[in-house]
XYZ file of C-alpha atoms in Angstrom:
649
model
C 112.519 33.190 84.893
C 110.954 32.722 88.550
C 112.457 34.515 91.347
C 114.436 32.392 93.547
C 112.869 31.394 96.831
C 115.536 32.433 98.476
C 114.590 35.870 97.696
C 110.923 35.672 98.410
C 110.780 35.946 102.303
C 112.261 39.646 102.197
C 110.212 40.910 99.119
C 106.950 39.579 100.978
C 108.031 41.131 103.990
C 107.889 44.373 102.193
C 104.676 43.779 100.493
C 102.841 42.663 104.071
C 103.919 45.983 104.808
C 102.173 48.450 102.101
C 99.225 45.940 102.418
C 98.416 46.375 106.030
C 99.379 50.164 105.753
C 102.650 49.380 108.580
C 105.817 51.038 107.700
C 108.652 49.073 108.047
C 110.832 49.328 111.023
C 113.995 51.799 110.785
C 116.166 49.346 111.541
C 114.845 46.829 108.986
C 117.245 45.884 105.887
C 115.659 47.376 102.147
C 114.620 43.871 100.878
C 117.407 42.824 98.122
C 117.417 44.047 95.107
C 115.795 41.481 92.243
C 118.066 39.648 90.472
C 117.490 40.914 86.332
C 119.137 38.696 83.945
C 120.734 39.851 82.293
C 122.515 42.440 83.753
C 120.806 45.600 83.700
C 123.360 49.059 82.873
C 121.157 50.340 85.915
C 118.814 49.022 88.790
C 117.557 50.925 91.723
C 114.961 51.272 94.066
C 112.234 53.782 93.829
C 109.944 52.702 96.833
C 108.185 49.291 98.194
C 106.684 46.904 96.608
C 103.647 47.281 94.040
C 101.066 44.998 95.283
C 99.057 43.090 92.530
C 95.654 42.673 93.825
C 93.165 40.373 91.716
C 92.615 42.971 89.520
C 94.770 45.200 87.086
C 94.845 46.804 84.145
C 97.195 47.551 81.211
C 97.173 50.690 79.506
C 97.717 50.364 75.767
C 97.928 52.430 72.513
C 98.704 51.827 69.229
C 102.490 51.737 69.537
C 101.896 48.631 71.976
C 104.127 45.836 70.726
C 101.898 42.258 70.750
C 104.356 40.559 71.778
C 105.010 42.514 74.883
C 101.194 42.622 75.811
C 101.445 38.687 75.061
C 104.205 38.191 77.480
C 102.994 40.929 80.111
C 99.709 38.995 80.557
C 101.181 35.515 81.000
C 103.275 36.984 83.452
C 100.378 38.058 85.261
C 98.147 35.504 84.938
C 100.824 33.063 85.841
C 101.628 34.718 88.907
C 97.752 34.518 89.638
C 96.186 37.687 88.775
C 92.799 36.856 88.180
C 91.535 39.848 86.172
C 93.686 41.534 83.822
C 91.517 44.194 81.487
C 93.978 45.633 78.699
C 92.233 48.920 77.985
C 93.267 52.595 75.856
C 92.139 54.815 78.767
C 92.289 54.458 82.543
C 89.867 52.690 84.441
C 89.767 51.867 88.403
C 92.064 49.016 88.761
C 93.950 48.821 91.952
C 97.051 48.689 90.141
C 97.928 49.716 86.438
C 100.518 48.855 84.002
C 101.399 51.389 81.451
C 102.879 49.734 78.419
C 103.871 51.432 75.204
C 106.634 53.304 73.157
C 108.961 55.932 75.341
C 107.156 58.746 72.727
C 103.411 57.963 73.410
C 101.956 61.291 75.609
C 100.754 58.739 78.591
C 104.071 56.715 78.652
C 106.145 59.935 78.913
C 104.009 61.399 81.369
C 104.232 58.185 83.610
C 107.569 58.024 83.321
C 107.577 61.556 84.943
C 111.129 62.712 84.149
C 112.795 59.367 83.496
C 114.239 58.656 80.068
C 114.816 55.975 77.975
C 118.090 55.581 76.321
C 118.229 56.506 72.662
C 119.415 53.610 71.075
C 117.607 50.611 69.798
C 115.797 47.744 71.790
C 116.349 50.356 75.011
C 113.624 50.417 77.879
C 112.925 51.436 80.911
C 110.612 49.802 83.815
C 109.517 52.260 86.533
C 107.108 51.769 89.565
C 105.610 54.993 90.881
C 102.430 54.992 93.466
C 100.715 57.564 91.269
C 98.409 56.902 88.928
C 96.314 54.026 90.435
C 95.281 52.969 94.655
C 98.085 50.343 95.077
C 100.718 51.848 92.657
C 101.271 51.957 88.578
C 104.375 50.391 86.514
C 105.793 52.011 83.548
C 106.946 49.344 80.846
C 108.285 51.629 78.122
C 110.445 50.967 75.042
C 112.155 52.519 72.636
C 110.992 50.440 70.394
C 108.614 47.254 69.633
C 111.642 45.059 70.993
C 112.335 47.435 73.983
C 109.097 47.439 75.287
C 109.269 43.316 74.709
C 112.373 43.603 76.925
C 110.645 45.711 79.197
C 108.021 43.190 79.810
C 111.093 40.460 80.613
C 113.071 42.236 83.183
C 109.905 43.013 84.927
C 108.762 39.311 85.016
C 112.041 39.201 87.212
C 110.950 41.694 89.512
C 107.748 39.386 90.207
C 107.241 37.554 93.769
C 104.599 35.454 94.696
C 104.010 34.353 97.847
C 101.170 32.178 98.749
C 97.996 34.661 97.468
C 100.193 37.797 97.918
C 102.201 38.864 94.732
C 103.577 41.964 94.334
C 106.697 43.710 91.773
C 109.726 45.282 93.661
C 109.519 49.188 93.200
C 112.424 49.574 90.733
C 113.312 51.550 88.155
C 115.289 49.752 85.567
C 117.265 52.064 82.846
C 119.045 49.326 79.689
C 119.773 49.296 77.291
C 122.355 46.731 75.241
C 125.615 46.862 74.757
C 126.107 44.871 71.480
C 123.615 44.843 68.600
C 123.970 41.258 67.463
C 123.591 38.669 70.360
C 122.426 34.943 69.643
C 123.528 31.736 68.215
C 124.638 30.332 64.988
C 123.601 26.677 64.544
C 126.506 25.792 62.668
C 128.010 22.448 63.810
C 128.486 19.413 62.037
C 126.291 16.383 63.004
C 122.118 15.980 63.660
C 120.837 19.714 63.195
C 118.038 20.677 66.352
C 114.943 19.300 65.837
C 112.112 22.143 64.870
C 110.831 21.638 68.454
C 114.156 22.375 70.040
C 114.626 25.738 67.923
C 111.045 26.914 68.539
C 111.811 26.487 72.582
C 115.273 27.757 72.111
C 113.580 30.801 70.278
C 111.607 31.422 73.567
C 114.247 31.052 75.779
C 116.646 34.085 73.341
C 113.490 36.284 74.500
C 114.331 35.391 78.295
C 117.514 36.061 77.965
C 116.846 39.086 75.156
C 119.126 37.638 72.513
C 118.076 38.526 69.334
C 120.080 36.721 66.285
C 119.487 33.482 64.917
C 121.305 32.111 62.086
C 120.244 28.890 60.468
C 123.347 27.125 59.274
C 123.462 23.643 60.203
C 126.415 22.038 58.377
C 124.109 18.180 57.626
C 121.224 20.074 56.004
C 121.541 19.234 52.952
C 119.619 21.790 51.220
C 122.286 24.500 53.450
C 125.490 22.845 52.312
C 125.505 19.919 49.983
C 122.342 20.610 47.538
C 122.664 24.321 47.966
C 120.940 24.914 44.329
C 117.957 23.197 45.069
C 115.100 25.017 46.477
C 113.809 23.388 49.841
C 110.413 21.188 49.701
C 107.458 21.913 50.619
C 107.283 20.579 53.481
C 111.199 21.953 54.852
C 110.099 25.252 53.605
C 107.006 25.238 55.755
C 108.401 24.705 59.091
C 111.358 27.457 58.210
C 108.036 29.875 57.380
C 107.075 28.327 61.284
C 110.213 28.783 62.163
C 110.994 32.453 61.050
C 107.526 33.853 62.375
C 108.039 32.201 66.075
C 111.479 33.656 66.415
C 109.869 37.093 65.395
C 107.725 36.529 68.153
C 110.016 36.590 70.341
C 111.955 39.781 68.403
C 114.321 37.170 67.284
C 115.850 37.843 63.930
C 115.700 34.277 62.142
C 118.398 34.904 59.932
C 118.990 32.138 56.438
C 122.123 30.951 55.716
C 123.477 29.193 52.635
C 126.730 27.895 52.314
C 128.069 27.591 48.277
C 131.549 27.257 48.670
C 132.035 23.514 48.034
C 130.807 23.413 44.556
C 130.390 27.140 43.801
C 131.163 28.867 39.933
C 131.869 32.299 40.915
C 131.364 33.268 36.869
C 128.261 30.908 36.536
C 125.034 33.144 36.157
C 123.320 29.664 36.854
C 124.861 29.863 40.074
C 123.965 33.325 41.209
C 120.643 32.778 40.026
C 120.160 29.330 41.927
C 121.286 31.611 45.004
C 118.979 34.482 44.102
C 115.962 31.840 44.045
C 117.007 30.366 47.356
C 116.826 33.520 48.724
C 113.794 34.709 47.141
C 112.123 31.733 48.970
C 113.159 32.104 52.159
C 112.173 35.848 51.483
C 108.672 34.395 50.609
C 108.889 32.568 53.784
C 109.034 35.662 55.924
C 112.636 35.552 56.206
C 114.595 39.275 56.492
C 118.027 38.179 57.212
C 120.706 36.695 55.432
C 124.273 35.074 55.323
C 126.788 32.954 53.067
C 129.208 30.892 54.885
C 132.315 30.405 53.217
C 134.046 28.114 55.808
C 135.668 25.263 56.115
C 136.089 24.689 51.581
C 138.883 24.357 49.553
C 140.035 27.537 48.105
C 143.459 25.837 46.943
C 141.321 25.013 43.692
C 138.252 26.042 41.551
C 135.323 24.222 40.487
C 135.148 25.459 37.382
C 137.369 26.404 34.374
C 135.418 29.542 34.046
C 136.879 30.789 37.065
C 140.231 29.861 36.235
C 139.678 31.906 33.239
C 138.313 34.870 34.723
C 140.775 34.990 37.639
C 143.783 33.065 36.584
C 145.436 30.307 38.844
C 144.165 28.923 42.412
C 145.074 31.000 45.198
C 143.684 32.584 48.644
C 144.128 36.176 47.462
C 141.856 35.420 44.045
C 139.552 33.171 45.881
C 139.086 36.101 48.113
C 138.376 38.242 45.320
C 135.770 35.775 43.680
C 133.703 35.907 47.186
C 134.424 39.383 47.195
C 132.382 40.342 43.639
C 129.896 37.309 44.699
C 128.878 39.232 47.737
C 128.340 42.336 46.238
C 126.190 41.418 43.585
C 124.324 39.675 46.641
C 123.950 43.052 48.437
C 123.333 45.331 45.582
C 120.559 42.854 43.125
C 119.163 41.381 46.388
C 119.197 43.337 49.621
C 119.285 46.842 48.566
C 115.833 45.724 46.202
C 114.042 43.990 48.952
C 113.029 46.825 51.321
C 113.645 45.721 55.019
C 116.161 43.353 54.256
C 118.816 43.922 57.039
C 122.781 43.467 56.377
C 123.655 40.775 54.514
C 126.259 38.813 55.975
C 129.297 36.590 55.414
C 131.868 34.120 56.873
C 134.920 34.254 55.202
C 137.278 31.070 54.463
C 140.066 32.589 56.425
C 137.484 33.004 59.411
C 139.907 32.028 63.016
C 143.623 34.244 62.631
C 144.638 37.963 62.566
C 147.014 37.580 59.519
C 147.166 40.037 56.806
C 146.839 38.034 54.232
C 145.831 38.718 50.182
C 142.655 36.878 50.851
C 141.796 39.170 53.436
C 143.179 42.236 51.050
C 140.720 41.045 48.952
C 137.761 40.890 50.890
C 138.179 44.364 52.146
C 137.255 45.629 48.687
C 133.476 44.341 49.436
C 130.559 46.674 50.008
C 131.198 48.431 53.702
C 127.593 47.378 54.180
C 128.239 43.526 54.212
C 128.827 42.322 57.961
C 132.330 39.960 58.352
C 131.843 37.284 61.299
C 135.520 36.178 62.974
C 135.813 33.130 65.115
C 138.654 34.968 67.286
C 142.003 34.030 67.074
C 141.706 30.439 66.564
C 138.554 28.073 65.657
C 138.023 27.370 69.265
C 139.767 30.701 70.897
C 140.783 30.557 75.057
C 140.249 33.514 75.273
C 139.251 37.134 72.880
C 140.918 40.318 73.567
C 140.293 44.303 72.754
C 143.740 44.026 71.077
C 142.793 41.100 68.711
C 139.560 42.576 67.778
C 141.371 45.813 66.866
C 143.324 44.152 65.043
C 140.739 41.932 63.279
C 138.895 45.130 62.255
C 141.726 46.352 60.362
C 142.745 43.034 58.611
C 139.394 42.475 57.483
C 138.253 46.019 56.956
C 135.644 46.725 59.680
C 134.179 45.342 63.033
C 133.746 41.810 63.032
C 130.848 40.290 63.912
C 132.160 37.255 66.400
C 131.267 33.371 65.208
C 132.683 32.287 68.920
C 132.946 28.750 68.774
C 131.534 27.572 72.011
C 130.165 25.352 73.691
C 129.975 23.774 70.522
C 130.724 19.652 70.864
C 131.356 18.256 67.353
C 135.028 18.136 67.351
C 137.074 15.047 68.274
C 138.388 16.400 71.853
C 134.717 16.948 72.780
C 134.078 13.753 72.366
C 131.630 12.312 75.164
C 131.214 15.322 76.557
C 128.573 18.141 77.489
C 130.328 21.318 77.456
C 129.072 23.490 81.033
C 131.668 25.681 81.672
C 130.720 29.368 82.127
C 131.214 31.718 78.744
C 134.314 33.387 79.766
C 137.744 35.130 79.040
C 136.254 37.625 76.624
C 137.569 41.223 77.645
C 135.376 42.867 79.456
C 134.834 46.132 77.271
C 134.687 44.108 73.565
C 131.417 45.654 72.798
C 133.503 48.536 71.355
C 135.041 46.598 69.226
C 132.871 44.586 67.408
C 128.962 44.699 66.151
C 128.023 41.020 68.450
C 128.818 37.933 69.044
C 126.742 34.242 68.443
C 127.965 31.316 69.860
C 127.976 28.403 67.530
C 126.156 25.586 70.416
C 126.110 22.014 71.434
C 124.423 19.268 69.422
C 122.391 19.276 72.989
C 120.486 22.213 72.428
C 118.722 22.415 75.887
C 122.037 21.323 77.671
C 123.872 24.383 75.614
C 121.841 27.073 77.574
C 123.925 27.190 80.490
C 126.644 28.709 78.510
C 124.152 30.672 76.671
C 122.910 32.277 79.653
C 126.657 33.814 79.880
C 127.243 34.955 76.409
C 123.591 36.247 76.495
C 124.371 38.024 80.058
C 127.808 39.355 78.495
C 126.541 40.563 75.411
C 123.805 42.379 76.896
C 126.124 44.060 79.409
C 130.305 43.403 79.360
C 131.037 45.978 81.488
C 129.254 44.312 84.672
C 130.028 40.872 83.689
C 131.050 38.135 85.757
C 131.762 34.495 84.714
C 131.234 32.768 87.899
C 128.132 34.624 89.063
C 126.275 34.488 86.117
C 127.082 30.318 85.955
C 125.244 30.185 88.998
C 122.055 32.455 87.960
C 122.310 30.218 84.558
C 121.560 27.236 86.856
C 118.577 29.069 88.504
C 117.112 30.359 85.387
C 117.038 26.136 84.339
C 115.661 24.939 87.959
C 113.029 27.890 87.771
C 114.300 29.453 90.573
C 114.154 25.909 92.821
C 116.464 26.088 95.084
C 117.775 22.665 95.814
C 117.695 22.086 91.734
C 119.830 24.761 91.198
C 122.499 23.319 93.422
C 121.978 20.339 92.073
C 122.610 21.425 88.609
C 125.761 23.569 89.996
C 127.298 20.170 91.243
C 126.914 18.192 87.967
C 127.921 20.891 85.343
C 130.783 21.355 87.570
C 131.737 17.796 86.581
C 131.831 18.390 82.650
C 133.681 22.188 83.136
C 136.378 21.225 80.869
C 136.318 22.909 77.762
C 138.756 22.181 75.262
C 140.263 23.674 72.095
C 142.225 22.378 69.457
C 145.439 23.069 71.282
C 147.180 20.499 73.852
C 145.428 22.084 76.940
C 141.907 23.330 77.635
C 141.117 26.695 77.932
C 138.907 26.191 80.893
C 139.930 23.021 83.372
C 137.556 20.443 84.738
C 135.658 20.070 88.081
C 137.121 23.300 89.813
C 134.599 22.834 92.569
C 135.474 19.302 92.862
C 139.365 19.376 92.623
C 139.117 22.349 95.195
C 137.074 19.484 97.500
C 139.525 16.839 96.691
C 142.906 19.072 97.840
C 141.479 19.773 101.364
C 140.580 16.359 101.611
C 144.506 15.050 101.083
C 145.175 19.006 103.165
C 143.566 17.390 106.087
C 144.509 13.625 105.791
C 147.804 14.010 107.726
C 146.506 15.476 110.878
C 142.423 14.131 110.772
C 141.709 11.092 108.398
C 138.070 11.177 110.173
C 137.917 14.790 109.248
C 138.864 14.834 105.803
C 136.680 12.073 104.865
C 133.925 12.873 106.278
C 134.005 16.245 104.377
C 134.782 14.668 101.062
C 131.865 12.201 101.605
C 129.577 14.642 101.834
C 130.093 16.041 98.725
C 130.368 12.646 96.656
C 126.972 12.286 98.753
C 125.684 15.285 97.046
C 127.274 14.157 93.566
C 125.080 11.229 94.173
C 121.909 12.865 95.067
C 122.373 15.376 92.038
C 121.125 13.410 89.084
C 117.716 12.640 91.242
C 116.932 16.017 92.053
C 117.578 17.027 88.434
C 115.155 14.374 87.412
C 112.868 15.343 89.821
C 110.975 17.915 87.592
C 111.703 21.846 88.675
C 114.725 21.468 85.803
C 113.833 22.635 82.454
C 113.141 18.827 80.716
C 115.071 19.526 77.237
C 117.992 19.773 79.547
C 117.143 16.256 81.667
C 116.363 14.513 78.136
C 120.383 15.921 76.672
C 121.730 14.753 80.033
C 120.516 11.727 80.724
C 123.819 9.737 80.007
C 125.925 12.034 81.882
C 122.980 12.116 84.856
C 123.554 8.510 85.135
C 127.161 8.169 85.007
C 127.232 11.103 87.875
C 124.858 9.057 89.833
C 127.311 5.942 89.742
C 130.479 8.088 89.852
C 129.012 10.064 92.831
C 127.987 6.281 94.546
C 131.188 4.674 93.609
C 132.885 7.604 95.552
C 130.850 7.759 98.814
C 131.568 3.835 98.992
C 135.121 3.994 98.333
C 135.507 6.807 101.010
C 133.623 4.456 103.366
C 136.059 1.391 102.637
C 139.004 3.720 103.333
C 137.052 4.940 106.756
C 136.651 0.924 107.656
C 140.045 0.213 106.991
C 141.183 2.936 109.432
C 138.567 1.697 111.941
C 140.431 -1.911 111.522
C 138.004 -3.651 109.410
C 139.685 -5.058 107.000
C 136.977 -7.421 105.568
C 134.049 -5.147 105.254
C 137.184 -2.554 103.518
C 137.280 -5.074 101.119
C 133.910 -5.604 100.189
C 133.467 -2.056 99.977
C 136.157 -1.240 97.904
C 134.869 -3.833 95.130
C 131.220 -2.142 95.202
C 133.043 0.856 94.421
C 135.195 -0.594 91.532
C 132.084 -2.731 90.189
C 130.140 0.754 90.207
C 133.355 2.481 88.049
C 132.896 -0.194 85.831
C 129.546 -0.100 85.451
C 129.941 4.304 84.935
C 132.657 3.335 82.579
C 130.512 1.257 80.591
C 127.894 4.313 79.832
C 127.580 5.158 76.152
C 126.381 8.366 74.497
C 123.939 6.471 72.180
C 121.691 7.417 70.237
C 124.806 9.901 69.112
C 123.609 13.316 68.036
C 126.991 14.377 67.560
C 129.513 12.967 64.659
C 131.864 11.284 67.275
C 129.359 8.480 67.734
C 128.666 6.548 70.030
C 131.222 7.396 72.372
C 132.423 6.621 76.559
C 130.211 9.152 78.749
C 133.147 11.645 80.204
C 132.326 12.598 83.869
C 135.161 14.577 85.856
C 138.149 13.015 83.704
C 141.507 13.239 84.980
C 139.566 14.204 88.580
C 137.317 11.273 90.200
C 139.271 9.178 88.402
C 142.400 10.545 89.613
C 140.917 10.550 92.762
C 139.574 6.752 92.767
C 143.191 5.600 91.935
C 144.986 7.798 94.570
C 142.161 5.996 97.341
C 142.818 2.532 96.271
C 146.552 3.198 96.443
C 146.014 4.809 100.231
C 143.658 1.537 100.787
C 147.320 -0.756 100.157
C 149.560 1.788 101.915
C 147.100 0.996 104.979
C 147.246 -2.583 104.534
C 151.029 -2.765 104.530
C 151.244 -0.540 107.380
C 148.629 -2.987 109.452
């Protein structure tokens, strides 16, 4: 993620500074802190700027993770080091990187006092002026994935400013708050493409989530043809799959999802699972997970069920999964050294009841992780109380399935989903083992809310909703300004975000609605006023789509959009000329009112007319919804104000 220009001018003030050998004025504000995202437990200042000459070395050892030399030297070379020798001793370099585990002699000793926290993917990043002429930067881990990590949050601290660069002297202390962060692709309708996972893979290492789970409802060989081992060809781009996501310390985790046709007593069955398993294992694959949502457990499948466990009901379904599981974790993970938890998603997967299913499935193996979707399919919001209470019903912390921004229920329909990830207690890291959102159809479009529930699970403690919606749009403009506005006006016009309740749990176009009330605020006392403040934004709504086009925006993101980027453009033109046919009627022109008000009615029409199509999603081809129940609103209340002022000459 580039540094936003906005925060260039004071870091390169700093660094003209230790280059010329001038100390700053007295008087002079510290430059701002960089922005890390996410949220680092602790930033601070340690000194100015590390200037990055052409030249630099990084100091490695064994322990060096490849992954977080990989990214270290793109870093560099991107930000236009021309030299960059990676080398086990010192040399003469005019500035050195240090890069290794928090144990190795030469990392400790570099880090001169500072410690990394003792938990897993932990770092620390620490500029000191020892060590080399223009300064040296600790990147140290406690672990391959901390150092990785490391290597991120410094790529933040980078500036570049015409052929100076330099890194803010920080020292950065993190470590994360929740050990499961990431995404379950788990929605009904077209899976991702392999392209879009192996970017989305790249951007979990921006944004140091670590959990994947394959579980796309339409595969086939996930869901429907569970038995069947994948082909060839399938089976090679998981094994592509599963090693890019470890290359970014992403755990590509395999799901399969029986519960349809399952025989709990049929050996065939468990050994057609066992197989599947055994392949993916082949593939490189280390995690694993059986969905039982969204089945039927008001039946069996089988009459050898019904003789082993009697009648249909919840509680004995519960019990079938239950002695499924853990012959799943004791004849497969507990043989297949570095297998990590295996997990599950139970039937009764969105409510805090005690029921006899759940009775049942607290009888499985403590090892075996249970994912919750909250309180309902599509929660509003997650509190410390209902997690509490989910970790006693189902006998342990839940690992959270949270069901946003997912898009592939009917009240989505037309829609991107851009709100910020929010109303999740600050604090709910002690209460549960992670959380995955289950994403859009749109994968690229889905990272704005992944940003949050990245930035959250990292840190909850220092969370904030709004202010991580804005870095979100940064981190997708690459840190261009008028981009990132740009984006911040257009996913401000698909902020609803619904549930399967009556009302949303987040409302739409809060930006725009809070435009639209100071515009009737000030109509009373200065019509001239108020609409010449309200066409400024619709101006900007306008101008939006064009910027995002214009190429800083990350182009997964501009390819998801592109029906919603062209209804904004007409909504956002349809407005400005409506506001100017209300302005000419107040003036007294009446005829060029007119005309103006039927461009702006033609160009609803033609917004209106928009189609999501080719559908990725299940609702098909379906009405583009931009700012519903908002510029709408808005259109008819102008057009009503147009005939008041005609009556009243």
């Amino acid at each position: 993620m580039a540094l936003p220009p906005r925060l260039v001018a004071a870091a390169a003030t700093a660094l003209l500074a230790v280059t010329l050998g001038v100390a700053p004025s007295a008087a002079a504000e510290p430059p701002p802190l960089p922005v890390i995202m996410p949220t680092p437990q602790s930033v601070e200042r340690v000194g100015s700027a590390v200037n990055l000459a052409g030249r630099v070395e990084i100091i490695i050892g064994d322990d060096t993770d490849a992954a977080a030399l990989r990214q270290l030297e793109e870093a560099l070379t991107k930000a236009g080091v021309e030299r960059i020798d990676s080398r086990r001793t010192p040399g003469n370099a005019p500035a050195r990187f240090v890069l290794g585990s928090a144990a190795r002699a030469d990392v400790k000793k570099a880090l001169n006092g500072t410690d990394v926290p003792d938990a897993p993917e932990s770092y620390v990043v620490q500029s000191t002026r020892d060590g080399a002429p223009q300064g040296t930067i600790v990147l140290a881990g406690s672990d391959p994935a901390g150092q990785y990590y490391a290597v991120q949050s410094f790529r933040q601290t980078l500036t570049v400013d015409g052929d100076a660069r330099s890194a803010a002297g920080v020292r950065i202390v993190d470590s994360p708050a929740m050990p499961l962060r990431g995404t379950i692709e788990g929605f009904y309708g077209d899976p991702w493409t392999h392209e879009e996972r192996i970017d989305q893979f790249a951007f979990y290492g921006d944004m140091k989530m670590n959990t994947y789970i394959y579980a796309p409802k339409d595969d086939p060989f996930h869901r429907e043809r569970w038995r069947e081992p994948y082909p060839a060809d399938k089976l090679d781009q998981l094994a592509e799959l599963a090693t890019a996501a470890s290359a970014h310390h992403v755990r590509f985790t395999f799901a399969l999802s029986p519960g349809n046709t399952i025989c709990y007593s049929s050996e065939s069955d468990f050994d057609a699972l066992l197989e599947k398993f055994e392949q993916m294992w082949a593939a490189g694959v280390r995690a694993f997970n059986v969905p039982f949502d969204d089945i039927d457990i008001s039946r069996w499948n089988c009459d050898a069920d019904r003789e082993a466990y009697g009648e249909p009901s919840s509680a004995k379904a519960g019990a079938a999964q239950a002695a499924w599981l853990d012959r799943i974790q004791h004849e497969f993970i507990e043989t297949h050294a570095g297998a990590h938890p295996l997990q599950m998603v139970p039937t009764e997967y969105s409510d805090l009841a005690d029921t006899g299913y759940k009775q049942a499935l607290r009888t499985m193996d403590e090892d075996i992780v249970v994912m919750w979707t909250g309180p309902d399919v599509v929660p509003p919001a997650i509190t410390l109380e209902q997690a509490d209470r989910a970790a006693t019903v189902y006998g342990g912390r839940v690992f959270v399935w949270d069901n946003y921004p997912v898009n592939d229920f009917w009240l989505t329909s037309g829609r991107l989903l851009l709100a910020p990830y929010a109303k999740r207690d600050l604090g709910l890291s002690e209460h549960v083992v992670g959380i995955v959102a289950n994403p859009m159809n749109q994968a690229a479009a889905s990272k704005i809310a992944l940003v949050g529930m990245a930035d959250f699970t990292w840190n909850d403690r220092d969370y904030d909703a709004e202010r991580t919606w804005k870095r979100a749009m940064d981190y997708l403009a690459d840190g261009d300004d008028a981009a990132s506005d740009a984006l911040e006006v257009f996913a401000d016009l698909s902020r609803l975000a619904p549930t399967f309740g009556p009302d949303p749990w987040q409302p739409q176009s809060p930006a725009l609605t809070g435009r639209i009330d100071a515009f009737w605020s000030a109509w009373d006392t200065d019509p001239a006023a108020a609409i010449d403040a309200l066409r400024a934004y619709a101006q900007r709504i306008q101008a939006a789509p064009a910027t995002i086009r214009g190429g800083a925006v990350d182009r997964g993101f501009v390819s998801d959009a592109r029906p919603w980027l062209d209804a904004t453009e007409l909504w956002g033109q349809g407005t400005v000329t409506l506001l100017e046919a209300v302005d000419a009627r107040l003036a007294g022109d009446g005829e060029r009112s007119d005309v103006l008000a039927a461009e702006a009615a033609a160009l609803r029409q033609q917004a209106a007319a928009i189609r999501v199509t080719p559908a990725e999603n299940r609702w098909g081809a379906a009405r583009v919804r931009i700012a519903d129940g908002v510029l709408d609103v808005l259109h008819s209340d102008l057009q009503r104000t147009l005939q008041e002022l005609d009556s009243a000459g």
